[in-house]
Amino acid sequence: MTQPIDISGYTRITESIRTEAKRILSDGTVSAVIGYTHVRRKGSTQPILITNPDDSEKLFFSEGCLNNLVVYLTKSKKDVPKTGKIGIVVKGCDLKAVVGLLGESQLKREDIYLIGVPCNGVLGSLINPATELNTKTIAAKCRECTDRMPVGADFVPPVELAAMPQMEATYSDKIAKLEAMTPSERWEFWKEQFSKCIKCYACRQVCAFCYCEQCVCDRNRPQMVEQSPRPSGNFSWHLVRAIHLAGRCVGCAECERVCPMDIPLNLLNRKMAMEMKELFNSEAGFEVREKGPLNSYDEHDDESFIR
Amino acid sequence: MSRIGVFICHCGENISRTVDVELVASTASQFPGVAFATDYKYMCSDPGQSLIKKAVSEHRLTHVVVAACSPRMHERTFRKAVEQVGLNPFLCEMANIREHCSWVHEDREEATQKAIEIVGMLVERVKKNRVLPTITVPVTKRALVIGGGIAGIQAALDIADAGHQVVLVEREPSIGGHMAQLSETFPTLDCSQCIMTPKMVDLANHPNIIMHTYSEIEQVDGYIGNFQVTIRKKARSVDENKCTGCGICMTKCPQKKIPNIFDRNLGTRTAIYVPFPQAVPNVPVIDRENCTMFKTGKCGVCQKVCGPGAIDFNQQDTLIVEPVGAIVVATGFELYDITEKPKGSPIKGYGEFGHGKIPDVIDGLTFERLASASGPTGGKILRPSDGKEPKQVVFIQCVGSRSREKGISYCSKICCMYTAKHTMLYHHKVHDGQAYVFFMDARVPGKSYDEFWRRAIEEEEAVYIRGMVSRLYQKGDKIVVMGSDISVGVQVEIEADLVVLATAVQPRKGADALAQKLGISYDKYHFYSEAHAKLKPVECATAGIYLAGACQGPKDIPDTVSQASAAAAKVMTLFSKDKLEREPIVARVKENNCVGCFACRKVCAYGAVEEKEIRDRQGNLIKMVAYVNPGVCAGCGTCQATCPSKSVELDGYTDEQIVAMIEAL
Amino acid sequence: MHTEKPKHDFEPKIIAFVCTWCTYAGADLAGTSRMQYPANVRVLKFPCTGRIDPVFIIKAFQQGADGILISGCHPGDCHYISGNYHARRRFAAFRKLLEFIGVDLNRIQFSWVSAAEGGKWVDVVTDLTERVRTMGPMVEFKDLALEEQWSGGLNSPDLQEIYEAM
Amino acid sequence: MQKQITEANLRLLIDSLLLKGQRVVGPRQSGAMVLYEPLSSASDLVFNEQPRRSAKEAFFPICEDLLEYRKNGQQIDLEDIEPSRFPETVLIGVRPCDAAAMPVLDSVFSWDYKDQFYLERRSRTIIIGLACTSADDACFCTAVGLSPGDSKGSDLMFSHLVNGGFLVESHTDKGALFLESWKDRFTEPDGSKTLPLAQPEATPFDLKKIKGWLDDHFEDPAWDSIATRCVGCGACAFVCPACHCFDIIDEGTEKSGKRRKFWDACGFSKFTNHASGHNPRDLQPKRYRNRIMHKFKYYDDKFGQNLCTGCGRCIRVCPVGIDIAGILEEIEKK
């Protein structure tokens, strides 16, 4: 049964964001604000960087505000001004990326002003943006979201969140189904998925944690990963990405959302996150950590797999 | 284009028996990039090495692969050989076709095929090898010794005697440490102070030793050969240069009732004091917490009586920076204070023995002060509560130690011997007294140790009861000690006049904080960790830092002195050269690519990764990147496997080299 | 000594990634002790298991490895203090990923082999070789290497015929 | 020449082509999306959805081998890929916005260097277009001078008939020949009406005016406001029917390997990275500017055509909602 989701609060959130953005730009708290704005197509949105307080009216929040804007704060986005404090609109899930980046020396808390958005969920895709938000169209990550209220933001619009209908978690379900398969069935599944990959690197480019100056997959001496968009190179690419994100990915699911070939990339990341929890009792994005699970160790780590 | 030489060794018949070496050589000669390949009976022999050298010159070889035994055996030999004819040693690799092939496989065909593949792998690898210049690090030939107990004193004297400057830092106002507190020492029962004080004086007078007492380590920067140590010299309130040590200040000080910590609070001292009469330096210090002048602003008696005018109430802490090349850590131990559960400590309290509540339950070190001729009782065994001579004394061993449930699972090692010593000293001083010892086992290995322990029982009449004490309580002026003798299975109850607890040996408080400043590791008890339990027992994993004495684990005096001399010898070895040469297998950061996530620093066990600023020509900060200090890097490569963008690369084991090997298979 | 060895239809290619201080030395000891084991293994020496990058494992499979061994110092014995602890975590995670994408973990063996454990080296290598031999070739990655996106492939039926004729 | 074909006959035709060993490529369901892929039977064909990727990959594959090398001892053997081996292909159900890109691409691939890999595939393929009957708000073919029924680039043009089946119009000799050789399957038009064409909401751009602005505004603050948001992926270029940049790389080992050509995108930060490390397009707005400039100015300067057919794919897939039609509108207003 498809149920609608109450997002009536988004209008007031929009107003609140505009007022706050105007205030912090006017009083010099920040030099720029990164937020969402309308586009030509109904329901679609795009990120915007404003520096003029009068442009605050361009900002808004809706169920089409899918992007994790935190990617613009990373070093890989060189054209975003890095001088002065920057205000940024973040959903609870995006905020976890900020937390992760703080722990990886990529951001300084004092350099950012977080406008947190209480969130009832966003759409799963913008391919057909003029879609109503309901239990069917909602993004898979929102189905199992536990971060609707952004914790630790500098400003949160004073808006009560409407109650959410019960929704089943789809990732854990899909992961369990895959885990129940035989290795060769799983291989066939991923082979089909990865074969679709055209190496557009949208997954990498929207990822807040893919901030490397030179991706290991772009390297040709040695060629660690085949660059050609063939099933073989695609496999290596997605495996390398999954292992590099293990313990760091906060589950914003942007990689999966932007994949033009609909590869369920977040399944890999969720699976690794589950393993990190199980193996090392580690979850990304909740606190600024000095060391992530894969750059620390415990003498008593499980080694039942080692002879 | 590379011109690789491949040299296949027969190793007598060790290789050629199972591997067709001629076939390996002829196949290798067809590998892309190989300019010359041959086989020879003993490649490591003089003629074998000459053959390689000649081939390098004649065929203008750029790289060399020697297929022979394990590189662990002869890599050095062959690298040296090629170096003699002008090739960088790191352009020579060994293919292990003996230990990993001819000796472990019988089938000639299989073994030959495997040998060919191993050679092929190394040929591909060596193509990617780069010239690696030897890394040299200058060495400052000055040593820092932290701690002025017997370990620090011994290490400092040894290094200084070898002609190097030593900076010794002691936290207390005097050097001497615990050994200065002891009465007599096992197993010879010679007077501790008699053997200790001359060493203290030697140290103070040594032209090569700079002594900073009443000082602590503030900060340690740098790395092996090049440390910068900041020392905080605490305000003594007495000018060391002016003070003559006459002692009149102490005689005149009106504050006389301050418990004397050196005497385990048995005696008293003044507010301006030296910890003990033989203190080195013999310069008093004002205990500002108890000094009337500091408390009320009125007094200043000491200042008035001081002839040379050495008293300075306005003295401030000063910071001194000492450049040193090596550091010996000798911070020693302290006894587990069982009075109450220490706050925040993982170790649980030991309330049941009444220590701290019953005045006549004392610890081993307090007993030492009672037995010491220079102690508060002048060497008479008198119990603290009423000054009476105890006629029945119960000694309890393993208090705290070896008790997993209390949090200290290790053996404190020295207690068996000192308890035996205590029973003897007691017997010597109180002829009609009886000593009882509750013990779990007697652990007395060591030269003349077992004999010593036996003497305590057989000649000095100490009664040893195998078992633990279950309860202890005050009854009148007696202390009732209840326990079980498990060797005979009976309950024992002794009415004792004095109880002496052999409490556990623990690292000094703050040992962890110091370790963090030094960048060395420590175990869960905060004992410092040696680099290798067996083969590097005095080295820290952090190069240039060495351990001596009980800070590394419970130790008696002979062991401590041995380790101190060993640490000194290690320092002298380091100082024997002007420059430190090390294998250039170190990690390097590609600063262009590094985004400064510092994952490398998080996994580096050596603290070799530093932050570096990258600035443009105008001096604007562009970014922070990682920098691997080649003097500190040990070359494990964990950083590279961790770096997502491979912006740090381990020379000698680059991704190119490894991938080349994988692709050759 | 020289017993007739059985000939097998399939000889798996085993690639071993080992640290130089413990396992490489352990393999050396197996040699000096003249122990015997299958000749299928090719050893790649690393300073420490901490240096072993998961990408190497993918690369090895792509280059035709049928089985992979990763071996280093026992916990607490790492020459570099903690490299093996880091490796343990890294591969605990990576093997889960491999399993999830459908690699049979029976093809990958992790072990601690010290410099004194020549016998253990022999056991580990022998067991892995025999196990992988019964599993047959690791075809997944090799097949993958031959796959093309349809537009880049030349595999229409008539072309197949032409190729076969050539 | 006009003909008519029933849906049943079309399916028979496709199956006959397949039986004959021809490769038939058309829109087919691939997971949750539709892609141009080789059909294994006529029933694979899907007409009601625009394929996620354009049809360009039939001539310009995502990735293709150019040659193979093998080191044999000290000598190196090279084996070229023979373009004459490419299969005869029928590309069917092609959207007008995809087909229209082919003649545009022909210019660049047969200009100073004749790309045999492209041209051979092109000569061995017949393109059967299909008029569009539905459009979404990303579609803007009408804004760039095309239409949902445009036959540009198609050898044969199919249009849905109201009562099922298709009206078939041949626009080239190749098309006519095809009709001739499969004449049993086609009938003469019976005058049935075709379904109304899709009507994209877009109003035509003044492309001359846009180009005029581009001619003078290589440096302009507008680029920053347009493209600072661009994250630098290749999604837009890869789904685009007209983008045609590629990279060539040798993949393999010291012993053997292949030289491969595969899609590249000007949005990638490494696209213009020099060996020295210098990158003339060091920031994303410069890269995005190139995308617009190439499509509406450079290509026009060189070949008198522009590189956009208004298919709207880039708008749909852009991770950050960049809307090329919106941008053109903005430029037009300047």
XYZ file of N, CA and C in Angstrom, chain D residues 137-290:
462
model
N 9.439 16.649 -19.734
C 9.843 18.051 -19.639
C 11.343 18.254 -19.784
N 12.088 17.155 -19.996
C 13.512 17.309 -20.289
C 13.743 17.378 -21.796
N 12.809 16.868 -22.564
C 12.955 16.850 -24.017
C 12.939 18.274 -24.573
N 13.878 18.564 -25.506
C 13.823 19.896 -26.125
C 14.329 19.875 -27.567
N 14.025 18.770 -28.283
C 14.499 18.668 -29.666
C 13.978 19.830 -30.513
N 12.754 20.231 -30.216
C 12.155 21.319 -30.997
C 12.889 22.626 -30.779
N 13.599 22.724 -29.643
C 14.302 23.968 -29.352
C 15.597 24.084 -30.136
N 16.113 22.959 -30.604
C 17.390 23.004 -31.335
C 17.178 22.668 -32.805
N 15.993 22.880 -33.295
C 15.759 22.784 -34.728
C 15.391 21.406 -35.228
N 15.083 20.504 -34.330
C 14.652 19.177 -34.765
C 13.188 19.002 -34.375
N 12.683 17.796 -34.643
C 11.312 17.554 -34.219
C 11.138 16.088 -33.898
N 10.110 15.747 -33.157
C 9.892 14.344 -32.770
C 9.682 13.431 -33.975
N 9.452 14.003 -35.129
C 9.273 13.161 -36.305
C 10.407 13.337 -37.300
N 11.458 13.986 -36.861
C 12.548 14.319 -37.775
C 13.207 13.063 -38.342
N 13.445 13.074 -39.647
C 14.049 11.889 -40.264
C 15.555 12.038 -40.417
N 16.127 13.124 -39.906
C 17.568 13.356 -40.053
C 18.352 12.174 -39.486
N 19.194 11.624 -40.346
C 20.045 10.529 -39.891
C 19.438 9.162 -40.078
N 18.146 9.086 -40.353
C 17.518 7.774 -40.508
C 17.500 7.362 -41.978
N 17.791 6.093 -42.224
C 17.647 5.568 -43.579
C 16.175 5.277 -43.845
N 15.543 4.724 -42.816
C 14.104 4.496 -42.899
C 13.475 5.169 -41.693
N 12.280 5.681 -41.865
C 11.622 6.320 -40.734
C 10.292 5.642 -40.476
N 10.119 5.134 -39.279
C 8.860 4.519 -38.890
C 8.018 5.531 -38.116
N 6.701 5.493 -38.388
C 5.795 6.284 -37.556
C 4.653 5.385 -37.120
N 4.295 5.482 -35.840
C 3.186 4.681 -35.340
C 1.889 5.045 -36.059
N 1.124 4.018 -36.457
C -0.188 4.283 -37.030
C -1.230 4.187 -35.924
N -2.288 4.921 -36.098
C -3.329 4.964 -35.073
C -3.849 3.564 -34.756
N -3.968 2.755 -35.815
C -4.535 1.423 -35.595
C -3.477 0.343 -35.459
N -2.323 0.712 -35.047
C -1.244 -0.267 -34.933
C -0.460 -0.328 -36.213
N 0.733 -0.907 -36.141
C 1.583 -0.941 -37.309
C 2.252 0.403 -37.526
N 3.050 0.466 -38.591
C 3.861 1.661 -38.800
C 3.793 2.117 -40.247
N 3.834 3.420 -40.388
C 4.066 3.974 -41.707
C 5.573 4.028 -41.885
N 6.078 3.603 -43.034
C 7.523 3.525 -43.255
C 7.886 4.433 -44.411
N 8.879 5.264 -44.173
C 9.303 6.177 -45.219
C 10.798 5.981 -45.419
N 11.214 5.867 -46.670
C 12.644 5.705 -46.893
C 13.239 7.053 -47.251
N 14.422 7.324 -46.676
C 15.040 8.630 -46.892
C 16.385 8.515 -47.564
N 16.886 7.302 -47.734
C 18.186 7.133 -48.388
C 18.089 5.933 -49.313
N 19.130 5.789 -50.128
C 19.192 4.633 -51.023
C 19.262 3.357 -50.204
N 20.013 3.471 -49.099
C 20.161 2.306 -48.230
C 18.795 1.864 -47.732
N 17.999 2.840 -47.398
C 16.648 2.562 -46.910
C 15.810 1.931 -47.994
N 15.908 2.506 -49.161
C 15.110 1.998 -50.279
C 15.498 0.565 -50.600
N 16.775 0.322 -50.569
C 17.281 -1.015 -50.866
C 16.754 -2.022 -49.857
N 16.730 -1.569 -48.608
C 16.235 -2.446 -47.550
C 14.759 -2.781 -47.800
N 13.969 -1.751 -48.137
C 12.548 -1.981 -48.395
C 12.390 -2.964 -49.549
N 13.261 -2.780 -50.509
C 13.197 -3.603 -51.703
C 13.500 -5.069 -51.357
N 14.558 -5.258 -50.571
C 14.959 -6.643 -50.340
C 14.029 -7.366 -49.359
N 13.238 -6.606 -48.575
C 12.268 -7.243 -47.679
C 10.838 -6.854 -48.070
N 10.647 -6.719 -49.373
C 9.364 -6.144 -49.814
C 8.160 -6.979 -49.429
N 8.368 -8.294 -49.198
C 7.238 -9.139 -48.806
C 6.603 -8.696 -47.492
N 7.436 -8.102 -46.666
C 6.954 -7.742 -45.331
C 6.176 -6.418 -45.333
N 6.399 -5.618 -46.356
C 5.783 -4.291 -46.361
C 4.594 -4.253 -47.318
N 3.675 -3.373 -47.024
C 2.544 -3.178 -47.933
C 2.488 -1.710 -48.320
N 1.697 -1.415 -49.310
C 1.540 -0.010 -49.702
C 0.738 0.711 -48.621
N 0.968 1.997 -48.397
C 0.222 2.719 -47.375
C -1.265 2.742 -47.705
N -2.075 2.500 -46.668
C -3.524 2.490 -46.905
C -4.166 3.795 -46.463
N -3.364 4.783 -46.197
C -3.915 6.080 -45.834
C -4.266 6.219 -44.377
N -3.951 5.188 -43.569
C -4.226 5.292 -42.124
C -3.457 6.471 -41.549
N -4.032 7.051 -40.540
C -3.374 8.190 -39.914
C -2.273 7.720 -38.961
N -1.234 8.536 -38.854
C -0.192 8.233 -37.860
C -0.587 8.880 -36.550
N -0.038 8.317 -35.492
C -0.295 8.876 -34.159
C 0.273 10.287 -34.107
N -0.376 11.165 -33.353
C 0.179 12.516 -33.259
C 1.572 12.491 -32.654
N 2.436 13.349 -33.121
C 3.807 13.410 -32.627
C 3.832 14.005 -31.213
N 4.884 13.681 -30.539
C 5.081 14.272 -29.210
C 5.250 15.775 -29.350
N 4.910 16.474 -28.282
C 5.056 17.932 -28.350
C 5.862 18.444 -27.160
N 7.171 18.424 -27.321
C 7.985 18.969 -26.237
C 7.618 20.415 -25.968
N 7.698 20.800 -24.694
C 7.256 22.141 -24.327
C 8.210 23.230 -24.787
N 9.404 22.824 -25.222
C 10.441 23.825 -25.484
C 10.138 24.675 -26.711
N 10.451 25.969 -26.576
C 10.334 26.860 -27.728
C 11.707 26.986 -28.373
N 11.734 27.169 -29.691
C 13.025 27.158 -30.378
C 13.974 28.242 -29.865
N 15.246 27.839 -29.745
C 16.290 28.795 -29.365
C 16.734 29.548 -30.597
N 17.222 30.754 -30.346
C 17.922 31.463 -31.407
C 19.385 31.043 -31.313
N 19.700 29.937 -31.997
C 21.034 29.353 -31.850
C 22.123 30.296 -32.356
N 21.780 31.117 -33.329
C 22.746 32.101 -33.851
C 23.116 33.095 -32.750
N 22.070 33.529 -32.037
C 22.292 34.508 -30.980
C 23.151 33.879 -29.859
N 22.797 32.647 -29.576
C 23.556 31.949 -28.530
C 25.010 31.840 -28.940
N 25.219 31.445 -30.199
C 26.598 31.319 -30.676
C 27.298 32.671 -30.642
N 26.540 33.691 -30.992
C 27.109 35.036 -30.974
C 27.625 35.393 -29.584
N 26.852 35.050 -28.584
C 27.303 35.344 -27.226
C 28.537 34.513 -26.874
N 28.471 33.253 -27.266
C 29.598 32.350 -26.950
C 30.878 32.851 -27.625
N 30.723 33.373 -28.863
C 31.892 33.876 -29.582
C 32.649 34.920 -28.759
N 31.900 35.698 -27.999
C 32.513 36.830 -27.300
C 32.728 36.604 -25.814
N 32.258 35.483 -25.301
C 32.288 35.342 -23.838
C 32.979 34.083 -23.359
N 34.201 33.926 -23.879
C 35.011 32.808 -23.358
C 35.265 33.035 -21.869
N 35.572 34.278 -21.553
C 35.710 34.647 -20.147
C 34.436 35.381 -19.740
N 33.727 34.827 -18.780
C 32.523 35.509 -18.315
C 32.141 34.956 -16.948
N 31.736 35.844 -16.046
C 31.380 35.356 -14.710
C 30.216 34.357 -14.731
N 29.456 34.386 -15.809
C 28.312 33.471 -15.879
C 28.765 32.017 -15.769
N 29.933 31.713 -16.302
C 30.397 30.318 -16.257
C 30.502 29.807 -14.831
N 30.962 30.703 -13.940
C 31.069 30.277 -12.541
C 29.696 29.983 -11.961
N 28.743 30.885 -12.238
C 27.439 30.670 -11.609
C 26.730 29.467 -12.231
N 27.021 29.208 -13.498
C 26.394 28.051 -14.148
C 27.000 26.756 -13.637
N 28.324 26.746 -13.526
C 28.982 25.445 -13.441
C 29.784 25.169 -12.191
N 29.775 26.084 -11.229
C 30.491 25.747 -9.998
C 29.879 24.494 -9.382
N 28.628 24.284 -9.632
C 27.953 23.122 -9.062
C 28.321 21.817 -9.750
N 28.886 21.905 -10.951
C 29.227 20.675 -11.694
C 30.232 19.865 -10.888
N 29.951 18.574 -10.688
C 30.848 17.756 -9.881
C 31.907 17.058 -10.713
N 31.814 17.204 -12.026
C 32.890 16.681 -12.864
C 32.797 15.209 -13.181
N 31.610 14.694 -13.331
C 31.495 13.304 -13.777
C 31.271 13.297 -15.274
N 31.137 12.139 -15.852
C 30.979 12.062 -17.295
C 29.585 11.623 -17.698
N 28.648 11.674 -16.751
C 27.325 11.134 -17.036
C 26.690 11.827 -18.239
N 26.761 13.177 -18.285
C 26.115 13.912 -19.374
C 26.723 13.523 -20.715
N 28.045 13.467 -20.754
C 28.713 13.174 -22.016
C 28.444 11.742 -22.463
N 28.312 10.848 -21.497
C 28.202 9.439 -21.851
C 26.798 9.060 -22.335
N 25.812 9.800 -21.874
C 24.461 9.492 -22.363
C 24.125 10.341 -23.596
N 24.980 11.299 -23.896
C 24.716 12.233 -24.985
C 24.870 11.548 -26.350
N 23.958 11.764 -27.276
C 24.103 11.148 -28.598
C 25.218 11.778 -29.427
N 25.655 12.974 -29.053
C 26.598 13.683 -29.910
C 27.999 13.801 -29.324
N 28.157 13.638 -28.008
C 29.499 13.710 -27.433
C 30.323 12.553 -27.965
N 31.551 12.844 -28.336
C 32.307 11.800 -29.014
C 33.769 11.758 -28.601
N 34.092 12.300 -27.447
C 35.489 12.265 -27.013
C 35.847 10.872 -26.534
N 37.083 10.522 -26.808
C 37.533 9.208 -26.337
C 38.981 9.269 -25.906
N 39.365 8.276 -25.145
C 40.736 8.142 -24.681
C 41.275 6.849 -25.254
N 42.580 6.790 -25.440
C 43.188 5.541 -25.900
C 44.259 5.155 -24.891
N 44.229 3.918 -24.494
C 45.157 3.486 -23.451
C 45.592 2.062 -23.739
N 46.813 1.729 -23.348
C 47.261 0.345 -23.476
C 46.991 -0.359 -22.163
N 46.294 -1.455 -22.230
C 46.019 -2.210 -21.024
C 46.597 -3.605 -21.165
N 47.246 -4.034 -20.123
C 47.819 -5.371 -20.175
C 49.089 -5.392 -19.368
N 49.911 -6.368 -19.640
C 51.120 -6.539 -18.868
C 52.322 -6.271 -19.761
N 53.478 -6.465 -19.188
C 54.733 -6.344 -19.934
C 54.733 -7.332 -21.106
N 54.023 -8.445 -20.940
C 54.108 -9.501 -21.949
C 53.068 -9.353 -23.055
N 51.864 -8.973 -22.698
C 50.836 -8.888 -23.726
C 49.746 -7.953 -23.260
N 48.998 -7.455 -24.204
C 47.912 -6.567 -23.830
C 47.226 -5.997 -25.046
N 46.346 -5.045 -24.777
C 45.553 -4.487 -25.859
C 45.560 -2.978 -25.791
N 45.461 -2.373 -26.966
C 45.264 -0.927 -27.018
C 43.769 -0.715 -27.132
N 43.257 0.100 -26.240
C 41.806 0.259 -26.195
C 41.413 1.723 -26.315
N 40.250 1.903 -26.936
C 39.685 3.243 -27.101
C 38.371 3.247 -26.337
N 38.177 4.227 -25.506
C 36.914 4.254 -24.756
C 36.475 5.683 -24.482
N 35.215 5.816 -24.130
C 34.602 7.127 -23.932
C 35.367 7.951 -22.907
N 35.472 9.210 -23.219
C 36.065 10.151 -22.287
C 35.126 11.355 -22.204
N 35.334 12.198 -21.219
C 34.418 13.331 -21.060
C 35.190 14.568 -20.633
N 34.816 15.701 -21.233
C 35.523 16.951 -20.927
C 35.251 17.425 -19.512
N 34.282 16.804 -18.851
C 34.004 17.177 -17.471
C 35.027 16.608 -16.496
N 35.728 15.561 -16.904
C 36.720 14.934 -16.013
C 37.888 15.882 -15.764
N 38.343 15.905 -14.540
C 39.431 16.834 -14.220
C 40.721 16.431 -14.924
N 40.868 15.162 -15.247
C 42.118 14.712 -15.876
C 42.063 14.837 -17.398
N 40.945 15.307 -17.914
C 40.746 15.325 -19.374
C 41.837 16.124 -20.074
N 42.184 17.265 -19.500
C 43.207 18.097 -20.133
C 44.483 18.150 -19.319
N 44.631 17.198 -18.411
C 45.818 17.205 -17.575
C 47.054 16.920 -18.409
N 48.032 17.792 -18.349
C 49.261 17.576 -19.106
C 50.194 16.643 -18.344
N 51.136 16.069 -19.097
C 52.102 15.194 -18.453
C 52.911 15.972 -17.419
N 53.062 17.260 -17.651
C 53.841 18.071 -16.710
C 53.123 18.248 -15.381
N 51.814 17.964 -15.379
C 51.027 18.200 -14.178
C 50.177 19.453 -14.338
N 50.527 20.282 -15.350
C 49.746 21.502 -15.573
C 48.397 21.128 -16.178
N 47.360 21.839 -15.756
C 46.042 21.582 -16.317
C 45.423 22.902 -16.751
N 45.335 23.137 -18.067
C 44.790 24.414 -18.524
C 43.341 24.612 -18.094
N 42.595 23.529 -18.007
C 41.235 23.670 -17.469
C 41.261 23.164 -16.034
N 41.766 24.020 -15.170
C 42.030 23.564 -13.813
C 40.795 23.558 -12.928
N 39.778 24.294 -13.306
C 38.590 24.345 -12.459
C 37.366 23.884 -13.244
N 36.378 23.435 -12.510
C 35.224 22.818 -13.162
C 34.475 23.767 -14.109
N 34.274 25.043 -13.773
C 33.567 25.921 -14.725
C 34.263 25.980 -16.083
N 35.586 25.903 -16.090
C 36.305 25.925 -17.373
C 36.001 24.664 -18.170
N 35.837 23.578 -17.445
C 35.541 22.318 -18.128
C 34.119 22.341 -18.656
N 33.209 22.856 -17.845
C 31.825 22.881 -18.306
C 31.667 23.861 -19.456
N 32.415 24.953 -19.388
C 32.383 25.924 -20.483
C 32.748 25.223 -21.788
N 33.739 24.350 -21.704
C 34.141 23.649 -22.915
C 33.017 22.802 -23.483
